[in-house]
Every structure is written in structure tokens, then in C-alpha cells.
């Protein structure tokens, strides 16, 4: 029986499962090398942790590794029910809270190496984590895509550690009661973008769709979103890389000034606070995202070689 120890947390409702023991060790330092190692040789780990019967589609897994950059406290590779993510800020906040839980870090600044670059997480005494993300930018404004069943939909394409298509006030209302319809709509947008070969810079696949609307009554925020992730799960949190992409668009259009706070609500009403710092290079910004994670489980997962679903159901 193979045993894998994990710690589960959630950040604004979005789960993170961090592997703390029992996984194969990447032979090379660095998050990119570790991602290659998992992808090519040990994808079973992703499937066993995230797919049913042990997981479900919203969980993001985090594999910790030795960073290539010695100024980083740790390296992290993120994965979900279908593949590996470039960056993931709700999971970065989950990793920080997990390291606190294990007694490995205390309040202060901690650099974390991810496949999309190095982020700096500042842990406060009350457990709040503020992450300075990698440089983010709006790649294209007012891109039109013809979406079968919905007609022309206009959105911005932006990079926040993943590629996003950001839609404002179109399609179903951004409300918890509309989750099924929002999932159908954003899935149709994602497919249409791919069919029409609309991509990010360097041909980057747009694998996250964000739909924005005004916040529902009782939610104190500047905006509420619904974020469709690759694998068709929706983000229960406001999505840290998605909020970074949103900040890049707000900065590009001059709607938000450097240092001003943007409160982004998720579809379940949880909040990330965001702001940005202008970068000298082009129109890029450093997004600054604040949230908090809570530990919800410490578990030992068992993989029985005689179990036909030891590596999860599906692929
Ligand atoms: O918080 O960046 C994020 C994220 C990406 C996918 C799910 N959460």
C-alpha cells in the first residue's frame, strides 16, 4: 500500500491539497523541472490526489520541491483535474498556511518559486497573506469571439500567471443561483476561443474564462466574478491569477490607479483585495493580492495496488 500524506486547506472556499510526504522527489532543483518530472513520469500523483474517489474537480494540488533559486523558501507545482497550472494564487496562499501549520515559516516575507515565476508572499500575524504576483498585463482589448448559441461576445485577453478572457456584463447574471448557466456559457466561450484560434501572447492557450458583474446585495466589493478553470470546475475563490489579470486590465484602461484597492468578490461572495504597482517595462504591473487560507484536514491517502481506481477515475 502506497501512503501519501496531504494537508488540505481552502482559500476563499477554493480547496488546495498540499503533498507533504510519500511523493517521488524531483531529481532536479526548480519548479519547472519538477513540473516536467511530474508530467512525464509521475502524472499518477495528480490523478490519485485530485480525481474521484479521493478528490473532486475543484481541488488544486500542490507538489513542493527544492527551488532552483536559493532565495526562495520552497518551490511549488500546481495541478488540477486535467493538467498543470502555470500559477495559482489561492493555492500559493494555501501553501503558505500549510507551511505555517507545519511550523516551517513565521510572519514575514517568503519567496516561492512556481512554474510561472517567483512570487513573494507576506504572512501577517493574523494569518492574512499578501502575494506580490509575477508581472501581469493586458494583451488585447475588446476581442470579439462568436460564441455558438450566445452570439458575439467581447472581452479582454490578459495574463496574470495564466491566460484569461475577461467578460464584463454579458451572458448570464453573475450570481450563485446561475452557476450551471454560467458554466455552460463560459465553457462555450472557452471552446469558441480555441476553435477560432484566439490565443494569448506566444500562442498561449486561454484556459480560464472570467465573467464579471456588479456585486450582489450584501457583498461589499467592486465587482463579483465567475471563473471557469481548465477542467470545467469553477473557482470558489475570486481567483488570484484572475484578479491579477483584472488588475492589469483596470490599470491599462486607467480605471484604477497604482496603490488603490480593488475588492474582488467570487461567485460565492468571498473576497480578495487587490492593488498593483506599475512596472517600468511596457504596460506591465505587479499585482498584489491579499487573502487568507484555513487548514481543514491532515490526511494519509492510501493507494492499494489491487484497487482498479487507485489512481482515480478517468484521466
Ligand atoms: O487563485 O490563481 C488562482 C487560481 C487559479 C485556478 C484556481 N485558482
XYZ file of C-alpha atoms and ligand atoms in Angstrom:
323
model
C 0.000 0.000 0.000
C 1.453 3.383 -1.008
C 0.859 6.156 1.580
C 0.739 9.845 0.685
C 0.316 12.476 3.380
C -1.511 15.644 2.460
C -2.769 18.793 4.133
C -5.971 20.329 2.810
C -6.910 23.974 3.138
C -9.289 26.374 1.481
C -8.731 29.959 0.415
C -11.970 31.870 -0.018
C -13.714 28.500 -0.406
C -11.345 27.119 -3.077
C -9.542 23.966 -1.900
C -5.797 23.261 -2.017
C -4.244 19.851 -1.294
C -0.529 20.054 -0.456
C 1.552 16.869 -0.593
C 3.844 16.702 2.427
C 5.128 13.118 2.292
C 5.154 9.981 0.160
C 5.576 11.556 -3.298
C 8.593 10.869 -5.539
C 11.334 13.518 -5.274
C 12.178 15.515 -8.373
C 15.832 14.768 -9.263
C 16.451 18.372 -10.351
C 16.001 21.605 -8.418
C 13.323 24.062 -9.537
C 9.572 24.257 -10.079
C 9.827 23.942 -13.873
C 11.976 20.813 -13.638
C 9.584 19.391 -11.037
C 6.610 20.065 -13.303
C 8.355 18.205 -16.168
C 9.186 15.357 -13.801
C 5.542 15.023 -12.722
C 4.135 15.455 -16.233
C 6.388 12.939 -17.920
C 6.951 10.352 -15.201
C 4.504 10.722 -12.323
C 1.206 12.070 -13.557
C -0.400 9.290 -11.483
C 0.160 11.516 -8.424
C -2.064 14.287 -9.845
C -4.769 11.784 -10.779
C -4.655 9.929 -7.453
C -4.926 13.163 -5.436
C -7.437 15.157 -7.466
C -9.753 12.753 -9.275
C -12.614 10.944 -7.574
C -12.923 8.936 -5.355
C -10.314 10.829 -3.241
C -10.778 14.255 -4.772
C -13.182 16.297 -6.843
C -12.885 18.748 -9.701
C -12.341 21.984 -7.709
C -9.249 20.833 -5.778
C -5.892 22.257 -6.826
C -2.950 20.101 -5.778
C 0.461 21.459 -4.801
C 3.690 19.468 -5.043
C 6.546 21.037 -3.087
C 10.124 20.888 -4.344
C 13.566 22.334 -3.767
C 13.693 25.708 -5.557
C 16.368 26.443 -8.176
C 16.613 29.969 -6.717
C 18.107 29.692 -3.244
C 16.385 32.917 -2.106
C 13.062 31.036 -2.242
C 11.732 29.163 0.769
C 10.153 26.473 -1.439
C 9.149 25.593 -4.982
C 5.562 24.622 -5.806
C 3.926 22.937 -8.785
C 0.135 23.243 -9.070
C -2.211 20.798 -10.774
C -5.912 20.142 -11.154
C -8.305 17.535 -12.517
C -6.959 17.793 -16.074
C -3.435 19.231 -16.082
C -0.792 21.501 -14.555
C -1.277 25.231 -13.916
C 1.361 27.895 -14.593
C 0.485 29.797 -11.441
C -2.196 29.659 -8.779
C -2.510 32.277 -6.051
C -5.275 30.763 -3.943
C -3.080 27.640 -3.774
C 0.031 29.757 -3.033
C -1.851 31.172 -0.032
C -2.826 27.582 0.871
C 0.841 26.505 0.668
C 1.846 29.381 2.985
C -0.815 28.401 5.542
C 0.306 24.758 5.276
C 3.937 25.730 5.965
C 2.735 27.750 8.980
C 0.742 24.733 10.188
C 3.887 22.570 9.896
C 5.890 25.146 11.873
C 8.214 25.802 8.912
C 7.619 29.551 8.463
C 6.545 32.504 10.585
C 5.244 36.009 9.759
C 7.354 37.890 7.217
C 8.250 37.748 3.517
C 8.636 34.389 1.780
C 9.632 33.943 -1.853
C 8.013 30.976 -3.575
C 9.145 29.572 -6.923
C 6.343 28.499 -9.269
C 6.411 27.453 -12.948
C 5.202 30.955 -13.909
C 7.917 32.723 -11.878
C 8.784 33.776 -8.333
C 6.058 35.304 -6.164
C 6.594 36.935 -2.767
C 4.117 36.046 -0.027
C 3.976 38.245 3.056
C 2.440 36.483 6.027
C 0.891 38.759 8.670
C 0.417 37.894 12.364
C -3.329 37.318 11.806
C -2.667 34.738 9.055
C -3.536 37.048 6.180
C -1.251 36.517 3.188
C -0.400 39.233 0.663
C 1.144 37.935 -2.545
C 3.160 40.021 -4.999
C 2.494 38.174 -8.204
C 4.616 37.928 -11.360
C 4.387 40.775 -13.939
C 0.915 40.844 -15.482
C -0.529 42.677 -18.475
C -3.463 43.149 -20.806
C -2.587 41.587 -24.128
C -5.668 42.568 -26.154
C -8.662 44.827 -25.538
C -12.192 44.296 -26.914
C -11.547 40.983 -28.637
C -14.752 39.671 -30.236
C -15.477 35.955 -30.308
C -18.523 34.379 -31.991
C -19.986 32.010 -29.427
C -22.499 29.455 -30.788
C -25.828 29.898 -29.001
C -24.775 33.272 -27.494
C -23.647 35.408 -30.469
C -20.711 37.823 -30.454
C -19.076 38.216 -27.027
C -16.473 40.911 -26.399
C -13.697 40.526 -23.844
C -10.113 41.386 -22.959
C -7.245 38.899 -23.038
C -4.843 39.278 -20.118
C -2.005 37.414 -18.405
C -1.984 37.134 -14.605
C 0.036 33.914 -14.297
C -2.468 32.088 -16.527
C -4.231 33.325 -19.677
C -7.690 34.818 -19.089
C -10.550 36.039 -21.261
C -12.365 38.688 -19.220
C -16.019 39.410 -19.983
C -17.976 42.267 -18.430
C -21.819 42.327 -18.107
C -22.584 39.813 -20.868
C -24.143 36.366 -20.677
C -25.920 35.061 -17.576
C -26.060 37.232 -14.460
C -23.048 36.699 -12.179
C -24.996 35.124 -9.322
C -24.581 31.944 -7.280
C -28.033 30.758 -8.465
C -26.775 30.910 -12.096
C -23.730 28.643 -11.658
C -24.967 25.975 -14.094
C -25.798 28.534 -16.782
C -22.532 30.431 -16.141
C -20.620 27.156 -16.532
C -22.398 26.447 -19.850
C -21.769 29.992 -21.095
C -18.089 30.234 -20.144
C -17.419 26.697 -21.443
C -18.924 27.742 -24.786
C -16.689 30.864 -24.778
C -13.587 28.757 -23.997
C -14.384 26.333 -26.848
C -15.124 29.179 -29.281
C -11.809 30.909 -28.473
C -9.931 27.695 -29.181
C -11.944 26.916 -32.353
C -11.312 30.458 -33.662
C -7.620 30.220 -32.671
C -7.873 33.273 -30.419
C -4.973 32.950 -28.009
C -2.688 34.873 -25.695
C 0.845 36.046 -26.495
C 3.202 33.422 -27.989
C 0.159 31.262 -28.812
C -0.681 30.743 -25.142
C -3.957 28.855 -24.736
C -6.673 30.835 -22.954
C -7.738 28.261 -20.398
C -9.519 30.484 -17.846
C -12.680 32.496 -18.560
C -13.826 35.240 -16.175
C -17.267 36.763 -16.256
C -17.756 39.960 -14.205
C -20.817 41.794 -12.976
C -21.836 44.074 -10.122
C -21.676 42.559 -6.623
C -24.854 41.016 -5.262
C -26.624 42.735 -2.376
C -24.763 42.388 0.904
C -21.373 41.728 -0.740
C -19.010 44.645 -0.192
C -16.921 44.571 -3.320
C -16.160 46.481 -6.504
C -17.161 43.551 -8.647
C -18.220 39.901 -8.480
C -16.833 37.224 -10.772
C -17.356 33.710 -12.009
C -14.154 31.989 -13.134
C -14.134 28.843 -15.235
C -10.914 26.879 -14.807
C -9.444 24.307 -17.206
C -11.274 21.053 -16.486
C -14.590 22.944 -16.255
C -14.582 23.479 -12.476
C -15.470 26.977 -11.307
C -13.227 28.781 -8.848
C -14.897 29.158 -5.450
C -12.416 31.951 -4.647
C -12.134 35.186 -6.673
C -9.094 33.549 -8.384
C -5.778 35.218 -7.578
C -4.283 34.965 -11.059
C -7.676 36.039 -12.463
C -7.800 39.053 -10.158
C -4.241 39.835 -11.315
C -5.452 39.769 -14.936
C -8.371 42.016 -13.941
C -5.986 44.490 -12.261
C -3.861 44.527 -15.426
C -6.975 45.494 -17.441
C -8.037 48.143 -14.896
C -4.507 49.581 -14.979
C -4.402 49.565 -18.795
C -7.731 51.382 -19.077
C -6.830 53.877 -16.323
C -9.860 52.807 -14.239
C -7.759 52.032 -11.152
C -4.685 53.964 -10.022
C -1.454 52.436 -8.697
C -1.867 51.601 -4.984
C -5.689 51.876 -4.981
C -7.591 48.890 -3.580
C -9.884 46.710 -5.689
C -12.172 44.317 -3.802
C -12.952 41.331 -5.997
C -15.764 39.025 -4.863
C -16.060 35.429 -6.030
C -19.253 33.755 -7.134
C -19.751 32.514 -3.535
C -19.141 36.028 -2.132
C -15.595 35.590 -0.758
C -13.167 38.472 -1.262
C -9.594 39.022 -2.428
C -8.244 42.545 -2.035
C -6.031 43.616 -4.902
C -3.881 46.549 -5.886
C -0.956 46.997 -8.257
C 2.469 48.531 -8.650
C 3.417 49.901 -12.085
C 6.455 48.336 -13.726
C 8.836 50.275 -15.967
C 8.693 47.579 -18.701
C 5.886 48.333 -21.158
C 2.438 48.353 -19.659
C 3.069 45.617 -17.129
C 2.113 45.710 -13.464
C 2.935 43.758 -10.338
C -0.431 42.655 -8.906
C -0.672 42.487 -5.122
C -3.364 40.074 -3.890
C -4.481 39.550 -0.302
C -6.403 36.574 1.070
C -6.416 34.027 3.864
C -6.423 30.215 3.939
C -7.769 27.844 6.586
C -6.464 24.331 7.240
C -9.297 21.799 7.003
C -7.651 18.351 7.048
C -4.481 16.374 7.613
C -4.828 13.021 5.873
C -2.969 9.931 4.792
C -4.148 8.748 1.400
C -3.809 5.043 0.682
C -3.122 3.663 -2.801
C -3.903 -0.052 -2.912
C -2.293 -1.786 -5.934
C -5.319 -4.108 -6.182
C -7.749 -1.159 -6.374
C -8.771 -0.527 -10.014
C -9.245 3.147 -9.053
C -6.044 3.604 -7.025
C -5.094 6.400 -9.458
C -8.584 7.890 -9.650
C -11.481 7.591 -12.055
C -10.733 8.841 -15.573
C -7.609 10.636 -16.645
O -6.230 31.560 -7.421
O -4.926 31.819 -9.167
C -5.831 31.237 -8.558
C -6.466 30.066 -9.212
C -6.250 29.579 -10.471
C -7.056 28.454 -10.635
C -7.755 28.279 -9.459
N -7.380 29.273 -8.599
